[in-house]
Amino acid sequence: MELLKNKILEEGRVLGKDVLKVDSFLNHQIDVELFNEIGKEFKKRFQNKEVTKILTIEASGIGIACITAQYFNVPVVFAKKHEATNMDKDNYEAEIFSFTKNKSYTIKVSKKYILPEDKVLIIDDFLANANAASALISVVEQAKAEVVGVGIVIEKGFQNGRKVIEDKNIKLESLAILESMEDGKVIFKKLT
Ligand code: 5GP
């Protein structure tokens, strides 16, 4: 997706060897027009799939998922990372090791919002080693629903995430795939 790749080149900052900071349009400030194009692109890439629900994780996935959901006319469910006293007690749970925070935490999704008949499209901002995506896939499996695909805005193609998802025979679509970020320079994989 050219628009997204240009935005990454203009505004992305490489931290260390393997973290891309895109706070100016994706993870802190939000470029709504770009999100709108991202939503359209996900609709195009999953147009042959029946989708009844979009599942993501708080916080950065929510904005992308909501705009994408408008093109599918379906609700968004987001997994909660934080304990809340008013959260339902009957939840699906899965553990995630966070790449950026270097610690594990448990996500929760109320059993009310993913049902066995659901066909779920999982959406997230980044794919690194697929820890977050695997936890969301586990939630859908626990609900005995179906994962119809995983849609990612930025995939770090030099990490293991794609293999993890494709080994589960799940369709993965990433709108920009980074081949490397050596010396602070972002190189895209061709054909993304
Ligand atoms: P994974 O679970 O695939 O290992 O990592 C993906 C999750 O970690 C995403 O939800 C994202 O929040 C975060 N993440 C991983 N790598 C990066 C990165 O390079 N930049 C940013 N901003 N977030 C990342």
Coordinates of C-alpha atoms and ligand atoms in Angstrom, one line a residue:
M1 CA 0.0 0.0 0.0
E2 CA 1.9 3.0 -1.4
L3 CA 0.3 5.7 0.8
L4 CA 1.2 3.8 4.0
K5 CA 4.7 3.0 2.8
N6 CA 5.3 6.7 2.0
K7 CA 4.0 7.7 5.4
I8 CA 6.4 5.2 7.1
L9 CA 9.3 6.6 5.1
E10 CA 8.4 10.2 6.0
E11 CA 7.5 9.9 9.6
G12 CA 8.7 6.5 11.0
R13 CA 11.6 6.4 13.4
V14 CA 13.7 3.3 14.0
L15 CA 14.5 2.6 17.6
G16 CA 17.4 0.3 18.2
K17 CA 17.5 -2.6 15.8
D18 CA 13.9 -3.7 15.5
V19 CA 11.3 -1.3 16.8
L20 CA 9.6 1.2 14.5
K21 CA 8.0 4.2 16.1
V22 CA 5.0 5.6 14.2
D23 CA 3.4 7.7 16.9
S24 CA 2.6 10.6 14.5
F25 CA 0.0 8.6 12.5
L26 CA -0.7 5.2 14.1
N27 CA 0.2 4.8 17.8
H28 CA -0.5 8.2 19.4
Q29 CA -1.7 10.8 17.0
I30 CA -4.1 9.2 14.4
D31 CA -4.2 10.1 10.7
V32 CA -7.9 9.4 10.1
E33 CA -7.8 9.8 6.3
L34 CA -5.0 7.2 6.2
F35 CA -7.0 4.9 8.5
N36 CA -9.9 5.2 6.1
E37 CA -7.7 4.0 3.2
I38 CA -6.4 1.2 5.4
G39 CA -10.0 0.1 6.2
K40 CA -10.8 0.1 2.4
E41 CA -7.7 -1.9 1.7
F42 CA -8.5 -4.6 4.3
K43 CA -12.0 -4.8 2.8
K44 CA -10.5 -5.4 -0.6
R45 CA -8.1 -8.0 0.6
F46 CA -10.7 -10.0 2.5
Q47 CA -13.6 -9.4 0.1
N48 CA -14.1 -13.1 -0.6
K49 CA -14.5 -13.9 3.1
E50 CA -17.6 -13.8 5.2
V51 CA -16.9 -11.7 8.3
T52 CA -19.3 -11.3 11.2
K53 CA -17.0 -9.6 13.7
I54 CA -13.6 -7.9 13.9
L55 CA -11.4 -8.7 16.9
T56 CA -8.5 -6.6 18.0
I57 CA -6.6 -5.6 21.2
E58 CA -6.5 -2.4 23.1
A59 CA -5.3 0.3 22.6
S60 CA -3.8 0.8 19.2
G61 CA -5.8 -1.8 17.4
I62 CA -9.2 -0.2 18.2
G63 CA -9.1 2.8 15.8
I64 CA -8.0 0.7 12.9
A65 CA -10.6 -2.0 13.7
C66 CA -13.4 0.5 14.0
I67 CA -12.7 2.2 10.6
T68 CA -12.3 -1.2 9.0
A69 CA -15.5 -2.5 10.5
Q70 CA -17.5 0.3 8.7
Y71 CA -16.6 -1.4 5.4
F72 CA -17.7 -4.8 6.6
N73 CA -20.8 -3.5 8.5
V74 CA -19.9 -5.6 11.6
P75 CA -19.2 -4.9 15.3
V76 CA -15.7 -4.6 16.7
V77 CA -14.7 -6.5 19.9
F78 CA -11.4 -5.5 21.6
A79 CA -9.5 -7.7 24.0
K80 CA -8.9 -6.0 27.4
K81 CA -5.4 -5.8 28.8
H82 CA -6.2 -4.1 32.0
E83 CA -8.1 -5.4 35.1
A84 CA -11.4 -3.5 35.6
T85 CA -14.0 -4.0 38.4
N86 CA -16.9 -3.7 36.0
M87 CA -15.5 -6.4 33.6
D88 CA -17.7 -9.5 33.1
K89 CA -16.6 -12.5 35.1
D90 CA -17.1 -15.0 32.4
N91 CA -14.2 -14.4 30.0
Y92 CA -12.0 -16.1 27.5
E93 CA -8.4 -15.5 28.6
A94 CA -5.0 -15.8 26.9
E95 CA -1.5 -14.8 27.8
I96 CA 0.7 -12.5 25.7
F97 CA 4.4 -11.8 25.8
S98 CA 4.8 -8.1 24.8
F99 CA 7.6 -7.5 22.4
T100 CA 7.7 -3.7 23.1
K101 CA 7.3 -4.0 26.9
N102 CA 9.3 -7.2 27.5
K103 CA 6.7 -8.7 29.9
S104 CA 3.7 -11.0 29.9
Y105 CA 0.1 -10.1 30.5
T106 CA -3.3 -11.7 30.3
I107 CA -6.0 -10.5 27.8
K108 CA -9.7 -11.0 28.4
V109 CA -12.7 -11.1 26.1
S110 CA -16.2 -11.6 27.5
K111 CA -17.8 -14.8 26.4
K112 CA -20.9 -12.8 25.4
Y113 CA -19.1 -11.2 22.4
I114 CA -17.6 -14.0 20.5
L115 CA -20.1 -16.8 19.7
P116 CA -19.6 -20.2 18.0
E117 CA -21.3 -19.0 14.8
D118 CA -18.9 -16.0 14.5
K119 CA -16.5 -15.6 11.5
V120 CA -13.8 -13.4 13.0
L121 CA -11.3 -11.1 11.2
I122 CA -8.4 -10.3 13.5
I123 CA -6.9 -6.8 13.0
D124 CA -3.8 -5.3 14.6
D125 CA -1.3 -2.5 14.1
F126 CA 2.0 -4.5 14.1
L127 CA 3.1 -8.1 13.5
A128 CA 6.4 -9.1 15.1
N129 CA 6.5 -12.6 16.5
A130 CA 2.7 -13.0 16.5
N131 CA 2.3 -13.2 20.3
A132 CA -0.7 -10.8 20.2
A133 CA -2.2 -12.4 17.1
S134 CA -1.8 -15.9 18.6
A135 CA -3.6 -14.9 21.8
L136 CA -6.5 -13.4 19.8
I137 CA -6.6 -16.6 17.7
S138 CA -6.7 -18.6 21.0
V139 CA -9.7 -16.6 22.2
V140 CA -11.6 -17.3 18.9
E141 CA -10.7 -21.0 19.2
Q142 CA -11.9 -21.1 22.8
A143 CA -15.2 -19.7 21.6
K144 CA -15.4 -22.4 18.9
A145 CA -15.8 -19.7 16.3
E146 CA -13.8 -19.4 13.1
V147 CA -10.8 -17.1 12.3
V148 CA -11.2 -16.0 8.7
G149 CA -8.0 -14.1 8.6
V150 CA -5.5 -11.8 10.2
G151 CA -5.0 -8.2 8.9
I152 CA -1.9 -6.3 9.9
V153 CA -1.0 -2.7 9.1
I154 CA 2.8 -3.1 9.5
E155 CA 4.5 -6.5 9.4
K156 CA 8.2 -6.8 10.5
G157 CA 9.1 -9.4 7.9
F158 CA 12.4 -10.2 9.6
Q159 CA 10.6 -11.6 12.7
N160 CA 8.8 -14.8 13.0
G161 CA 5.1 -13.8 13.0
R162 CA 4.1 -14.7 9.4
K163 CA 5.4 -18.3 9.9
V164 CA 3.4 -18.7 13.1
I165 CA 0.1 -17.6 11.5
E166 CA 0.6 -19.4 8.2
D167 CA 1.5 -22.6 10.1
K168 CA -2.0 -22.4 11.5
N169 CA -3.4 -22.2 7.9
I170 CA -4.8 -18.8 8.5
K171 CA -4.8 -16.1 5.7
L172 CA -2.5 -13.2 6.6
E173 CA -2.6 -9.8 4.9
S174 CA -0.2 -7.1 5.8
L175 CA -0.4 -3.7 4.2
A176 CA 3.4 -2.9 4.5
I177 CA 6.0 -5.5 5.1
L178 CA 9.4 -4.4 6.4
E179 CA 12.3 -6.4 5.1
S180 CA 14.9 -4.8 7.4
M181 CA 15.5 -1.7 9.5
E182 CA 19.3 -1.8 9.5
D183 CA 21.2 1.4 10.4
G184 CA 17.9 3.2 11.0
K185 CA 16.8 2.7 7.4
V186 CA 13.5 1.1 6.6
I187 CA 13.6 -1.3 3.6
F188 CA 10.3 -2.7 2.4
K189 CA 9.8 -6.1 1.0
K190 CA 8.8 -5.9 -2.7
L191 CA 5.2 -6.3 -3.7
T192 CA 3.7 -4.7 -0.5
Ligands
5GP1 P1 3.9 -9.6 18.4 O1 2.8 -9.9 19.4 O2 3.5 -9.9 16.9 O3 5.2 -10.1 18.8 O4 4.1 -8.0 18.4 C1 3.0 -7.2 17.9 C2 2.5 -6.2 19.0 O5 3.6 -5.6 19.7 C3 1.7 -5.2 18.4 O6 0.4 -5.2 19.0 C4 2.4 -3.9 18.7 O7 1.6 -3.2 19.7 C5 3.7 -4.2 19.4 N1 4.8 -4.0 18.5 C6 5.7 -5.0 18.0 N2 6.7 -4.5 17.3 C7 6.5 -3.1 17.3 C8 7.2 -2.1 16.6 O8 8.2 -2.2 16.0 N3 6.6 -0.8 16.8 C9 5.5 -0.6 17.5 N4 5.0 0.6 17.6 N5 4.8 -1.6 18.1 C10 5.3 -2.9 18.0

